[in-house]
Coordinates of C-alpha atoms (C1' of nucleotides) in Angstrom, one line a residue:
Chain F
M1 CA 18.3 -48.1 -25.2
T2 CA 14.9 -46.6 -25.9
P3 CA 14.8 -42.8 -26.5
T4 CA 12.9 -41.3 -23.6
S5 CA 10.4 -38.6 -24.7
P6 CA 10.9 -35.3 -23.0
M7 CA 7.4 -34.8 -21.6
D8 CA 7.5 -33.5 -18.1
P9 CA 4.3 -34.7 -16.4
S10 CA 4.5 -32.1 -13.6
S11 CA 5.1 -29.1 -15.9
D12 CA 3.6 -26.1 -14.1
A13 CA 4.5 -23.3 -16.5
S14 CA 2.4 -22.7 -19.6
D15 CA 4.2 -24.1 -22.6
A16 CA 3.9 -21.0 -24.7
S17 CA 5.6 -18.4 -22.5
I18 CA 9.2 -18.7 -21.5
D19 CA 10.7 -18.6 -18.1
A20 CA 12.4 -15.3 -18.5
R21 CA 14.0 -13.6 -15.6
G22 CA 17.1 -11.4 -15.3
T23 CA 20.3 -13.0 -16.3
T24 CA 21.4 -13.9 -12.7
S25 CA 18.7 -12.9 -10.2
S26 CA 20.8 -12.4 -7.2
P27 CA 18.7 -13.4 -4.1
T28 CA 19.4 -10.1 -2.4
T29 CA 17.4 -8.2 -5.0
E30 CA 13.7 -7.7 -4.5
V31 CA 14.0 -8.0 -0.7
G32 CA 11.0 -5.9 0.3
A33 CA 8.7 -5.0 -2.6
P34 CA 5.4 -4.6 -0.8
T35 CA 3.3 -2.1 -2.7
R36 CA 3.5 -2.3 -6.5
P37 CA 1.5 0.5 -8.1
R38 CA -1.0 -0.9 -10.6
P39 CA -0.7 -0.1 -14.3
P40 CA -2.6 3.1 -15.0
A41 CA -4.9 2.2 -18.0
G42 CA -6.0 -0.7 -20.2
R43 CA -2.6 -2.2 -21.1
S44 CA -0.4 -3.9 -18.5
A45 CA 2.9 -2.6 -17.0
L46 CA 6.2 -3.1 -18.6
S47 CA 8.7 -5.5 -17.1
R48 CA 11.9 -7.1 -18.2
E49 CA 10.1 -10.4 -18.5
R50 CA 7.4 -9.0 -20.7
I51 CA 10.0 -7.4 -22.9
V52 CA 12.0 -10.6 -23.3
D53 CA 8.9 -12.6 -24.0
A54 CA 7.9 -10.1 -26.7
A55 CA 11.4 -10.2 -28.2
I56 CA 11.3 -13.9 -28.5
R57 CA 7.9 -13.8 -30.1
L58 CA 9.2 -11.2 -32.6
I59 CA 12.2 -13.2 -33.5
D60 CA 10.1 -16.3 -33.9
T61 CA 7.7 -14.7 -36.3
E62 CA 9.9 -12.2 -38.2
G63 CA 13.5 -13.2 -37.6
V64 CA 16.4 -11.6 -35.6
A65 CA 16.9 -8.8 -38.1
A66 CA 13.3 -7.6 -37.4
L67 CA 14.1 -7.3 -33.7
T68 CA 14.7 -3.6 -33.4
M69 CA 14.2 -1.5 -30.3
R70 CA 11.6 0.6 -32.0
R71 CA 9.6 -2.3 -33.4
L72 CA 9.8 -4.1 -30.1
G73 CA 8.5 -1.0 -28.4
A74 CA 5.7 -0.8 -30.9
A75 CA 4.8 -4.4 -30.2
L76 CA 4.5 -3.5 -26.5
D77 CA 2.5 -0.3 -27.2
V78 CA 5.3 1.8 -25.9
E79 CA 8.1 4.0 -27.2
A80 CA 11.5 2.4 -27.8
M81 CA 13.1 4.5 -25.1
S82 CA 11.0 3.0 -22.4
L83 CA 12.7 -0.3 -22.9
Y84 CA 16.0 1.1 -21.7
R85 CA 14.6 1.2 -18.1
Y86 CA 14.6 -2.6 -18.1
V87 CA 17.3 -3.6 -20.6
N88 CA 20.8 -2.4 -21.0
G89 CA 20.6 -1.8 -24.7
R90 CA 20.1 -4.2 -27.6
E91 CA 23.0 -6.4 -26.8
D92 CA 21.8 -7.0 -23.3
L93 CA 18.4 -7.8 -24.7
L94 CA 19.7 -10.4 -27.0
E95 CA 21.7 -11.9 -24.1
A96 CA 18.5 -12.0 -22.0
V97 CA 16.7 -13.7 -24.9
V98 CA 19.3 -16.4 -25.1
D99 CA 19.3 -16.9 -21.3
A100 CA 15.5 -17.2 -21.2
L101 CA 15.5 -19.8 -24.0
V102 CA 18.3 -21.8 -22.5
D103 CA 16.6 -21.7 -19.1
S104 CA 13.6 -23.4 -20.7
I105 CA 15.6 -26.6 -20.9
R106 CA 14.3 -28.9 -18.3
I107 CA 16.6 -31.5 -16.8
P108 CA 15.2 -34.6 -15.1
A109 CA 15.8 -34.5 -11.4
P110 CA 17.3 -37.6 -9.8
G111 CA 14.3 -40.0 -9.3
Q112 CA 12.1 -38.2 -11.8
L113 CA 13.4 -40.5 -14.6
E114 CA 13.1 -44.2 -14.3
P115 CA 16.3 -45.6 -12.9
V116 CA 16.5 -48.2 -15.6
D117 CA 19.1 -47.4 -18.4
G118 CA 20.8 -44.9 -16.1
W119 CA 22.8 -42.2 -17.8
Q120 CA 21.8 -43.2 -21.3
A121 CA 18.2 -42.3 -20.6
F122 CA 19.3 -39.1 -18.9
L123 CA 21.3 -38.0 -22.0
Q124 CA 18.6 -39.1 -24.4
W125 CA 16.0 -37.1 -22.5
L126 CA 18.2 -34.0 -22.3
A127 CA 19.2 -34.2 -26.0
H128 CA 15.6 -34.4 -27.1
D129 CA 14.6 -31.5 -24.9
V130 CA 17.3 -29.3 -26.4
R131 CA 16.2 -30.4 -29.8
R132 CA 12.7 -29.3 -28.9
L133 CA 14.0 -25.9 -28.0
A134 CA 15.9 -25.7 -31.4
L135 CA 12.8 -26.7 -33.4
E136 CA 10.4 -24.4 -31.5
H137 CA 12.7 -21.4 -32.0
P138 CA 14.7 -22.0 -35.2
A139 CA 15.2 -18.3 -35.8
A140 CA 16.6 -17.8 -32.3
F141 CA 18.8 -20.8 -32.2
P142 CA 21.7 -19.2 -34.1
L143 CA 21.9 -16.7 -31.3
I144 CA 22.2 -19.5 -28.8
A145 CA 24.8 -21.1 -31.0
T146 CA 27.0 -18.2 -31.9
R147 CA 26.8 -15.5 -29.2
H148 CA 29.9 -15.9 -27.1
P149 CA 29.1 -17.2 -23.6
A150 CA 29.8 -15.4 -20.3
A151 CA 32.5 -17.9 -19.4
P152 CA 34.6 -19.8 -21.9
W153 CA 33.6 -23.1 -20.5
L154 CA 29.9 -22.4 -20.9
R155 CA 29.6 -24.1 -24.3
P156 CA 26.6 -23.6 -26.5
P157 CA 23.9 -24.7 -26.6
L158 CA 24.2 -25.7 -22.9
R159 CA 25.2 -22.2 -21.8
S160 CA 23.7 -21.6 -18.4
L161 CA 25.1 -22.3 -15.0
R162 CA 22.0 -24.1 -13.9
V163 CA 21.9 -26.4 -16.9
V164 CA 25.6 -27.3 -16.8
E165 CA 25.5 -27.9 -13.1
A166 CA 22.6 -30.2 -13.5
F167 CA 24.3 -32.0 -16.4
L168 CA 27.4 -32.7 -14.4
E169 CA 25.6 -33.7 -11.3
G170 CA 23.2 -35.8 -13.3
L171 CA 26.0 -37.8 -14.8
R172 CA 27.8 -38.1 -11.5
A173 CA 24.7 -39.4 -9.8
R174 CA 24.5 -42.1 -12.5
G175 CA 28.1 -43.4 -12.2
F176 CA 30.4 -40.9 -14.0
R177 CA 33.6 -39.7 -12.4
D178 CA 34.2 -36.0 -12.5
E179 CA 36.6 -36.0 -15.4
Q180 CA 34.4 -38.4 -17.3
A181 CA 31.4 -36.0 -16.8
V182 CA 33.5 -33.1 -18.1
A183 CA 34.6 -35.0 -21.1
A184 CA 31.0 -36.0 -21.8
Y185 CA 30.0 -32.4 -21.5
R186 CA 32.4 -31.5 -24.2
T187 CA 31.4 -34.2 -26.7
F188 CA 27.7 -33.8 -25.9
T189 CA 27.6 -30.0 -26.6
S190 CA 29.6 -30.4 -29.9
F191 CA 27.1 -33.0 -31.0
L192 CA 24.1 -31.0 -30.1
L193 CA 25.4 -27.8 -31.7
G194 CA 26.2 -29.3 -35.0
H195 CA 23.0 -31.2 -35.5
L196 CA 20.6 -28.7 -34.1
L197 CA 22.1 -25.7 -35.9
L198 CA 21.8 -27.5 -39.2
E199 CA 18.3 -28.5 -38.4
S200 CA 17.2 -25.1 -37.3
A201 CA 18.9 -23.5 -40.3
M202 CA 16.9 -25.8 -42.6
Q203 CA 13.7 -25.0 -40.7
G204 CA 13.9 -21.2 -40.5
A205 CA 15.2 -20.5 -44.0
E206 CA 12.8 -17.9 -45.1
L207 CA 13.2 -15.4 -42.3
S208 CA 16.6 -13.7 -42.5
P209 CA 16.7 -11.7 -45.8
A210 CA 14.1 -9.4 -47.1
E211 CA 12.3 -10.3 -50.4
E212 CA 14.6 -9.4 -53.2
P213 CA 12.9 -8.5 -56.5
L214 CA 15.3 -9.4 -59.3
D215 CA 16.1 -6.6 -61.7
E216 CA 16.0 -7.2 -65.5
G217 CA 19.1 -8.5 -67.3
D218 CA 21.9 -6.5 -65.8
A219 CA 24.6 -8.7 -67.3
D220 CA 27.6 -7.7 -65.2
L221 CA 26.0 -8.8 -62.0
P222 CA 26.1 -12.5 -61.1
N223 CA 22.8 -14.3 -61.5
R224 CA 21.1 -15.7 -58.4
D225 CA 19.9 -19.1 -59.5
Q226 CA 22.8 -20.9 -57.9
D227 CA 20.7 -23.9 -57.1
L228 CA 19.7 -24.5 -60.7
D229 CA 22.9 -24.4 -62.8
L230 CA 24.3 -27.9 -62.1
T231 CA 26.3 -28.3 -65.3
D232 CA 29.9 -29.3 -64.6
F233 CA 28.6 -31.0 -61.4
P234 CA 27.7 -34.5 -62.5
A235 CA 27.6 -36.0 -59.0
L236 CA 25.3 -33.3 -57.8
T237 CA 23.0 -33.6 -60.7
R238 CA 22.8 -37.4 -60.2
L239 CA 22.4 -37.2 -56.4
R240 CA 20.2 -34.1 -56.2
G241 CA 17.2 -36.1 -55.3
Q242 CA 18.9 -38.0 -52.5
L243 CA 20.5 -34.8 -51.2
T244 CA 17.2 -33.0 -51.0
E245 CA 15.6 -35.7 -48.8
D246 CA 15.2 -34.6 -45.2
H247 CA 16.6 -37.1 -42.8
T248 CA 17.5 -34.8 -40.0
E249 CA 15.5 -36.7 -37.4
E250 CA 17.1 -40.1 -38.2
E251 CA 20.5 -38.4 -38.4
F252 CA 20.0 -37.0 -35.0
E253 CA 18.9 -40.3 -33.5
A254 CA 21.7 -42.3 -35.1
A255 CA 24.4 -39.8 -34.1
L256 CA 23.0 -39.7 -30.6
E257 CA 23.1 -43.4 -30.4
H258 CA 26.7 -43.5 -31.6
L259 CA 27.6 -40.8 -29.1
L260 CA 26.2 -43.0 -26.3
V261 CA 28.2 -46.0 -27.5
R262 CA 31.3 -43.9 -27.7
L263 CA 30.8 -42.6 -24.1
D264 CA 30.1 -46.1 -23.0
L265 CA 33.5 -47.2 -24.4
E266 CA 35.3 -44.3 -22.6
L267 CA 33.5 -45.1 -19.4
A268 CA 34.9 -48.6 -19.3
Q269 CA 38.5 -47.7 -19.8
Chain J
M1 CA 45.2 -43.8 -39.7
T2 CA 47.6 -40.9 -39.6
P3 CA 46.1 -37.4 -39.9
T4 CA 47.3 -35.9 -43.2
S5 CA 48.4 -32.3 -42.9
P6 CA 46.6 -30.0 -45.3
M7 CA 49.6 -28.4 -46.9
D8 CA 49.2 -28.0 -50.6
P9 CA 52.7 -28.1 -52.1
S10 CA 51.5 -26.6 -55.4
S11 CA 49.6 -23.7 -53.9
D12 CA 49.7 -20.9 -56.4
A13 CA 47.5 -18.3 -54.8
S14 CA 48.9 -16.0 -52.1
D15 CA 47.8 -17.2 -48.7
A16 CA 46.6 -13.9 -47.5
S17 CA 44.1 -13.0 -50.2
I18 CA 41.0 -15.0 -50.9
D19 CA 39.9 -16.5 -54.2
A20 CA 36.8 -14.2 -54.5
R21 CA 34.7 -14.2 -57.6
G22 CA 31.1 -13.6 -58.1
T23 CA 28.7 -16.2 -56.6
T24 CA 28.3 -18.2 -59.8
S25 CA 30.5 -16.8 -62.5
S26 CA 28.5 -18.0 -65.5
P27 CA 30.9 -18.7 -68.4
T28 CA 28.9 -16.4 -70.8
T29 CA 29.9 -13.3 -68.7
E30 CA 33.1 -11.5 -69.6
V31 CA 33.2 -12.8 -73.2
G32 CA 35.1 -10.0 -74.8
A33 CA 36.7 -7.5 -72.4
P34 CA 39.6 -6.2 -74.4
T35 CA 40.3 -2.7 -73.3
R36 CA 40.1 -2.1 -69.6
P37 CA 40.7 1.6 -68.8
R38 CA 43.4 2.1 -66.2
P39 CA 42.6 3.4 -62.8
P40 CA 43.0 7.2 -62.9
A41 CA 45.2 8.1 -60.0
G42 CA 47.3 6.5 -57.3
R43 CA 44.9 4.0 -55.8
S44 CA 43.7 1.0 -57.8
A45 CA 40.3 0.5 -59.3
L46 CA 37.4 -1.0 -57.5
S47 CA 36.2 -4.5 -58.2
R48 CA 33.9 -7.1 -56.6
E49 CA 37.0 -9.1 -55.7
R50 CA 38.7 -6.2 -54.0
I51 CA 35.6 -5.3 -52.1
V52 CA 35.1 -8.9 -50.8
D53 CA 38.7 -9.1 -49.8
A54 CA 38.5 -5.9 -47.9
A55 CA 35.2 -7.1 -46.2
I56 CA 36.9 -10.3 -45.0
R57 CA 39.8 -8.3 -43.7
L58 CA 37.4 -6.0 -41.8
I59 CA 35.5 -8.9 -40.3
D60 CA 38.7 -10.6 -39.3
T61 CA 40.0 -7.5 -37.5
E62 CA 36.9 -5.9 -36.1
G63 CA 34.0 -8.4 -36.3
V64 CA 30.9 -8.7 -38.4
A65 CA 29.1 -5.8 -36.7
A66 CA 31.9 -3.5 -37.8
L67 CA 31.3 -4.4 -41.5
T68 CA 29.1 -1.5 -42.6
M69 CA 28.9 -0.2 -46.1
R70 CA 30.2 3.1 -45.1
R71 CA 33.2 1.8 -43.1
L72 CA 34.0 -0.7 -45.9
G73 CA 33.9 2.2 -48.4
A74 CA 36.3 4.2 -46.2
A75 CA 38.7 1.2 -46.0
L76 CA 38.8 1.2 -49.8
D77 CA 39.1 5.0 -50.0
V78 CA 35.8 5.4 -51.7
E79 CA 32.3 6.5 -50.8
A80 CA 29.8 3.8 -49.6
M81 CA 27.6 4.3 -52.6
S82 CA 30.3 3.2 -55.0
L83 CA 30.1 -0.3 -53.6
Y84 CA 26.6 -0.8 -55.0
R85 CA 28.1 -0.9 -58.5
Y86 CA 29.6 -4.3 -57.6
V87 CA 27.5 -5.6 -54.8
N88 CA 23.8 -6.0 -54.6
G89 CA 23.5 -4.5 -51.1
R90 CA 24.9 -5.7 -47.7
E91 CA 23.2 -9.1 -47.8
D92 CA 24.7 -9.9 -51.1
L93 CA 28.1 -8.8 -49.9
L94 CA 27.9 -11.1 -46.9
E95 CA 26.9 -13.9 -49.2
A96 CA 29.9 -13.2 -51.4
V97 CA 32.1 -13.2 -48.3
V98 CA 30.8 -16.6 -47.3
D99 CA 31.3 -17.9 -50.9
A100 CA 34.8 -16.6 -51.1
L101 CA 35.8 -18.2 -47.8
V102 CA 34.2 -21.6 -48.6
D103 CA 35.9 -21.5 -52.0
S104 CA 39.2 -21.3 -50.2
I105 CA 38.7 -24.9 -49.1
R106 CA 41.1 -27.1 -51.2
I107 CA 40.1 -30.6 -51.9
P108 CA 42.8 -33.1 -52.9
A109 CA 42.4 -34.2 -56.4
P110 CA 42.6 -37.9 -57.1
G111 CA 46.2 -38.9 -57.2
Q112 CA 47.4 -35.8 -55.3
L113 CA 47.0 -37.7 -52.0
E114 CA 48.9 -40.9 -51.4
P115 CA 46.5 -43.8 -52.3
V116 CA 47.3 -45.5 -49.0
D117 CA 44.6 -45.2 -46.4
G118 CA 42.1 -44.3 -49.1
W119 CA 39.0 -42.4 -48.0
Q120 CA 40.1 -42.0 -44.4
A121 CA 43.1 -39.9 -45.5
F122 CA 40.8 -37.9 -47.8
L123 CA 38.4 -37.0 -45.0
Q124 CA 41.2 -36.3 -42.6
W125 CA 42.7 -33.9 -45.1
L126 CA 39.5 -32.2 -45.8
A127 CA 38.5 -31.9 -42.1
H128 CA 41.7 -30.3 -41.3
D129 CA 41.5 -27.8 -44.1
V130 CA 38.0 -26.7 -43.0
R131 CA 39.4 -26.4 -39.5
R132 CA 42.2 -24.2 -40.8
L133 CA 39.5 -22.0 -42.4
A134 CA 37.6 -21.7 -39.2
L135 CA 40.6 -20.9 -37.1
E136 CA 41.9 -18.3 -39.7
H137 CA 38.6 -16.6 -39.8
P138 CA 36.9 -17.1 -36.4
A139 CA 34.8 -14.0 -36.7
A140 CA 33.5 -14.9 -40.1
F141 CA 32.8 -18.6 -39.4
P142 CA 29.4 -18.0 -37.8
L143 CA 28.4 -16.5 -41.1
I144 CA 29.4 -19.7 -42.9
A145 CA 27.6 -21.6 -40.2
T146 CA 24.3 -19.8 -39.9
R147 CA 23.4 -18.0 -43.1
H148 CA 21.0 -20.2 -44.9
P149 CA 22.5 -21.7 -48.0
A150 CA 21.3 -21.3 -51.6
A151 CA 19.9 -24.9 -51.7
P152 CA 18.6 -26.8 -48.7
W153 CA 21.1 -29.6 -49.4
L154 CA 24.1 -27.4 -49.3
R155 CA 24.9 -27.9 -45.7
P156 CA 27.3 -25.6 -43.8
P157 CA 30.2 -25.5 -43.6
L158 CA 30.5 -27.3 -47.0
R159 CA 28.2 -24.9 -48.8
S160 CA 29.5 -24.6 -52.3
L161 CA 28.6 -26.6 -55.4
R162 CA 32.3 -27.2 -56.1
V163 CA 33.2 -28.4 -52.7
V164 CA 30.2 -30.8 -52.3
E165 CA 30.8 -32.1 -55.8
A166 CA 34.4 -32.8 -55.0
F167 CA 33.4 -34.4 -51.7
L168 CA 31.0 -36.8 -53.3
E169 CA 33.3 -37.7 -56.2
G170 CA 36.2 -38.0 -53.8
L171 CA 34.4 -40.6 -51.8
R172 CA 33.1 -42.5 -54.8
A173 CA 36.6 -42.7 -56.3
R174 CA 37.7 -44.2 -53.0
G175 CA 35.1 -47.0 -52.9
F176 CA 31.8 -45.4 -51.6
R177 CA 28.5 -46.1 -53.3
D178 CA 26.4 -43.1 -54.0
E179 CA 24.0 -43.4 -51.1
Q180 CA 27.0 -44.0 -48.7
A181 CA 28.7 -40.9 -50.0
V182 CA 25.5 -38.9 -49.3
A183 CA 25.2 -40.3 -45.8
A184 CA 28.8 -39.5 -45.2
Y185 CA 28.2 -35.9 -46.4
R186 CA 25.5 -35.5 -43.8
T187 CA 27.4 -36.9 -40.8
F188 CA 30.6 -35.2 -41.9
T189 CA 29.0 -31.7 -42.1
S190 CA 27.3 -32.0 -38.8
F191 CA 30.5 -33.0 -37.2
L192 CA 32.5 -30.2 -38.7
L193 CA 29.8 -27.6 -37.8
G194 CA 29.5 -28.5 -34.2
H195 CA 33.2 -28.7 -33.5
L196 CA 34.4 -25.7 -35.5
L197 CA 31.7 -23.4 -34.4
L198 CA 32.5 -24.1 -30.8
E199 CA 36.2 -23.6 -31.5
S200 CA 35.8 -20.4 -33.4
A201 CA 33.4 -19.0 -30.8
M202 CA 36.1 -19.6 -28.2
Q203 CA 38.8 -18.0 -30.4
G204 CA 36.9 -14.9 -31.5
A205 CA 35.3 -14.0 -28.2
E206 CA 36.4 -10.4 -27.8
L207 CA 35.1 -9.1 -31.1
S208 CA 31.3 -9.0 -31.2
P209 CA 30.2 -6.5 -28.4
A210 CA 31.5 -3.1 -27.8
E211 CA 33.3 -2.4 -24.6
E212 CA 30.8 -1.9 -21.9
P213 CA 31.8 0.3 -19.0
L214 CA 29.9 -0.9 -15.9
D215 CA 27.9 1.7 -14.1
E216 CA 28.0 2.0 -10.3
G217 CA 25.7 0.1 -8.1
D218 CA 22.3 0.4 -9.9
A219 CA 20.7 -2.3 -7.8
D220 CA 17.6 -3.2 -9.9
L221 CA 19.6 -4.1 -13.0
P222 CA 21.2 -7.6 -13.0
N223 CA 24.8 -7.7 -12.4
R224 CA 27.2 -8.9 -15.1
D225 CA 29.7 -11.1 -13.3
Q226 CA 27.9 -14.3 -14.2
D227 CA 31.1 -16.2 -14.4
L228 CA 32.0 -15.4 -10.8
D229 CA 29.0 -16.1 -8.6
L230 CA 29.2 -19.9 -8.4
T231 CA 27.4 -20.3 -5.1
D232 CA 24.6 -22.9 -5.4
F233 CA 26.7 -24.6 -8.1
P234 CA 28.9 -27.1 -6.2
A235 CA 29.9 -29.2 -9.3
L236 CA 30.8 -26.1 -11.2
T237 CA 32.9 -24.8 -8.4
R238 CA 34.7 -28.1 -8.0
L239 CA 35.2 -28.6 -11.8
R240 CA 35.9 -25.1 -12.8
G241 CA 39.5 -25.7 -13.4
Q242 CA 39.0 -28.8 -15.6
L243 CA 36.2 -27.0 -17.5
T244 CA 38.4 -24.1 -18.3
E245 CA 41.2 -26.2 -19.9
D246 CA 41.2 -26.0 -23.6
H247 CA 41.1 -29.4 -25.3
T248 CA 39.5 -28.4 -28.5
E249 CA 42.2 -29.8 -30.7
E250 CA 42.2 -33.3 -29.0
E251 CA 38.4 -33.2 -29.0
F252 CA 38.4 -32.5 -32.7
E253 CA 40.9 -35.3 -33.4
A254 CA 39.1 -37.8 -31.2
A255 CA 35.7 -37.0 -32.6
L256 CA 37.0 -37.2 -36.2
E257 CA 38.6 -40.6 -35.5
H258 CA 35.3 -41.8 -34.1
L259 CA 33.5 -40.5 -37.1
L260 CA 35.8 -42.5 -39.4
V261 CA 35.3 -45.6 -37.4
R262 CA 31.5 -45.1 -37.6
L263 CA 31.6 -44.6 -41.3
D264 CA 33.8 -47.7 -41.7
L265 CA 31.1 -49.7 -39.9
E266 CA 28.4 -48.4 -42.1
L267 CA 30.5 -49.1 -45.2
A268 CA 30.7 -52.8 -44.4
Q269 CA 27.0 -53.4 -43.9
Chain V
dA1 C1' 32.1 3.9 -67.2
dC2 C1' 32.7 5.0 -62.8
dC3 C1' 32.2 7.6 -58.7
dT4 C1' 29.7 11.1 -55.6
dG5 C1' 26.3 14.6 -53.1
dA6 C1' 22.2 14.9 -51.4
dA7 C1' 18.4 12.9 -49.6
dC8 C1' 15.3 9.4 -47.3
dA9 C1' 13.9 6.1 -44.1
dC10 C1' 15.3 3.7 -40.4
dC11 C1' 18.3 2.5 -36.5
dG12 C1' 20.4 2.6 -31.3
dT13 C1' 21.0 5.5 -27.5
dT14 C1' 21.0 9.7 -24.3
dC15 C1' 18.8 13.0 -21.6
dA16 C1' 16.1 16.5 -20.0
dA17 C1' 11.3 16.9 -19.5
dG18 C1' 6.8 15.5 -18.6
dT19 C1' 3.0 13.0 -15.6
Chain S
dA1 C1' 8.4 5.8 -10.7
dC2 C1' 7.7 5.4 -15.2
dC3 C1' 7.2 6.9 -19.8
dT4 C1' 8.2 10.3 -23.8
dG5 C1' 10.0 14.2 -27.3
dA6 C1' 13.6 15.8 -29.1
dA7 C1' 18.0 15.2 -30.6
dC8 C1' 22.4 12.9 -32.1
dA9 C1' 25.3 9.9 -34.6
dC10 C1' 25.2 6.2 -37.5
dC11 C1' 23.2 3.1 -40.8
dG12 C1' 21.5 1.0 -45.8
dT13 C1' 20.0 2.4 -50.1
dT14 C1' 18.4 5.3 -54.2
dC15 C1' 19.0 8.5 -57.8
dA16 C1' 20.2 12.3 -60.3
dA17 C1' 24.3 14.5 -61.1
dG18 C1' 29.1 15.0 -61.9
dT19 C1' 33.7 13.7 -64.4

DNA sequence: ACCTGAACACCGTTCAAGT
DNA sequence: ACCTGAACACCGTTCAAGT
């Protein structure tokens, strides 16, 4: 069971920008849009896609707290109020950011992956692609993880109709029955969520809070060096070195391997 | 391997209020505090503990977004600025909330649990107590899950020195070697995080966003009924019923059982 | 010692007005 | 059709001032 690397040989989109459209682009929209007036001056025209892209960039570089309508407008050389033409307020913008990120998950089409190893390779590929997403956007991943999805059965981090559909069909095409595919969806999402949220929390630690200059000895406020005072905690003092080591990647691989074994057992019965 | 129910027979604290002290109450603080002046009028005096309690209550009932310094002050019959005597700003308050909640996790002392079943019973007990915490405070659990901890090795949701120390010592007392206990800490936290975050996200779905009245047919904005338009998604349409069923509890039990089996295997080698 | 009024900078959002 | 100025309500936070 070799882990398949998530490298799409026929990837057409540029890797930096994100495939960001409206949440559900109904096919009836944009029926006849023949003459688009050109942007007037040097900078290009606004669009929902450009806004979402800039929002993702802002989150990646400065954290979710820095994503304010006014600062996002400034990043796009525009006043904040202009954004409301394309976005239904900040909540809707965050939703669009999550959708765009989740939509960047690529799922191997049937035939695109070597048929050897079957569903194991399929899940390995998908798991590593979601992990790539989490590590590329550690500051945004908590949004994917915690914003409540549109339907209760759209479980993070696989919270798009397209992805879940492809997941279920992918497993069916590789021998799962319907109920087995649904059960696998549940265990797979829980596994991804736990591991990737921990990993992205470790990665993007320095973003969320502003720098806090400590004031001089105000004694009735608790001191902030929680990670230093390990008296009364002998096990922690003894194991601090081991605990600090980063084994997230091996953890991920080992847990994924165990998940596949577990699914294999449940397939047989 | 029977799941032990987390019911502490000798629970002294009232179940509603939370054991909320400062982040790390250094023993040198509060050395001699002999004469505390009584609160002047009908309502009781402010304190960090009362503030944190009220904050948790506000989050539980109205969501994290509703926790503002001004509203919290109003809930305590006080102006917002008074809170800054006890709390180092909103970030510090949120940190205190997380600490108080995590500190409500009770860990069976050696001897308190029946020695039969050993470490499996210990982990079962602990897992169910953390699950209780997540289900009692679904709106606050994302904070526990995503706020980056004080030390990188304090992994959510077990992010307090006391809890991690007790975890490691509890396993050692039941036959784990140091490195095995550390490995178990890693897999156990990932497991808890994934399952409980999903479960609490399902539970507290209606809190985060304000009610959004939909405006009439503005055609160039995406429509919001994402959970309804399932054309082009045959698997989802077919399996929608199964997907909607809530099996979170069985999932949790099954995954926990598998985790114990997995740890058992790694113990032997 | 503890709380507050006033003030500041920043925020989301609306709407009439500009081009 | 698209962007903006002005305005409103709300926010976190500071600090001198009250009791």
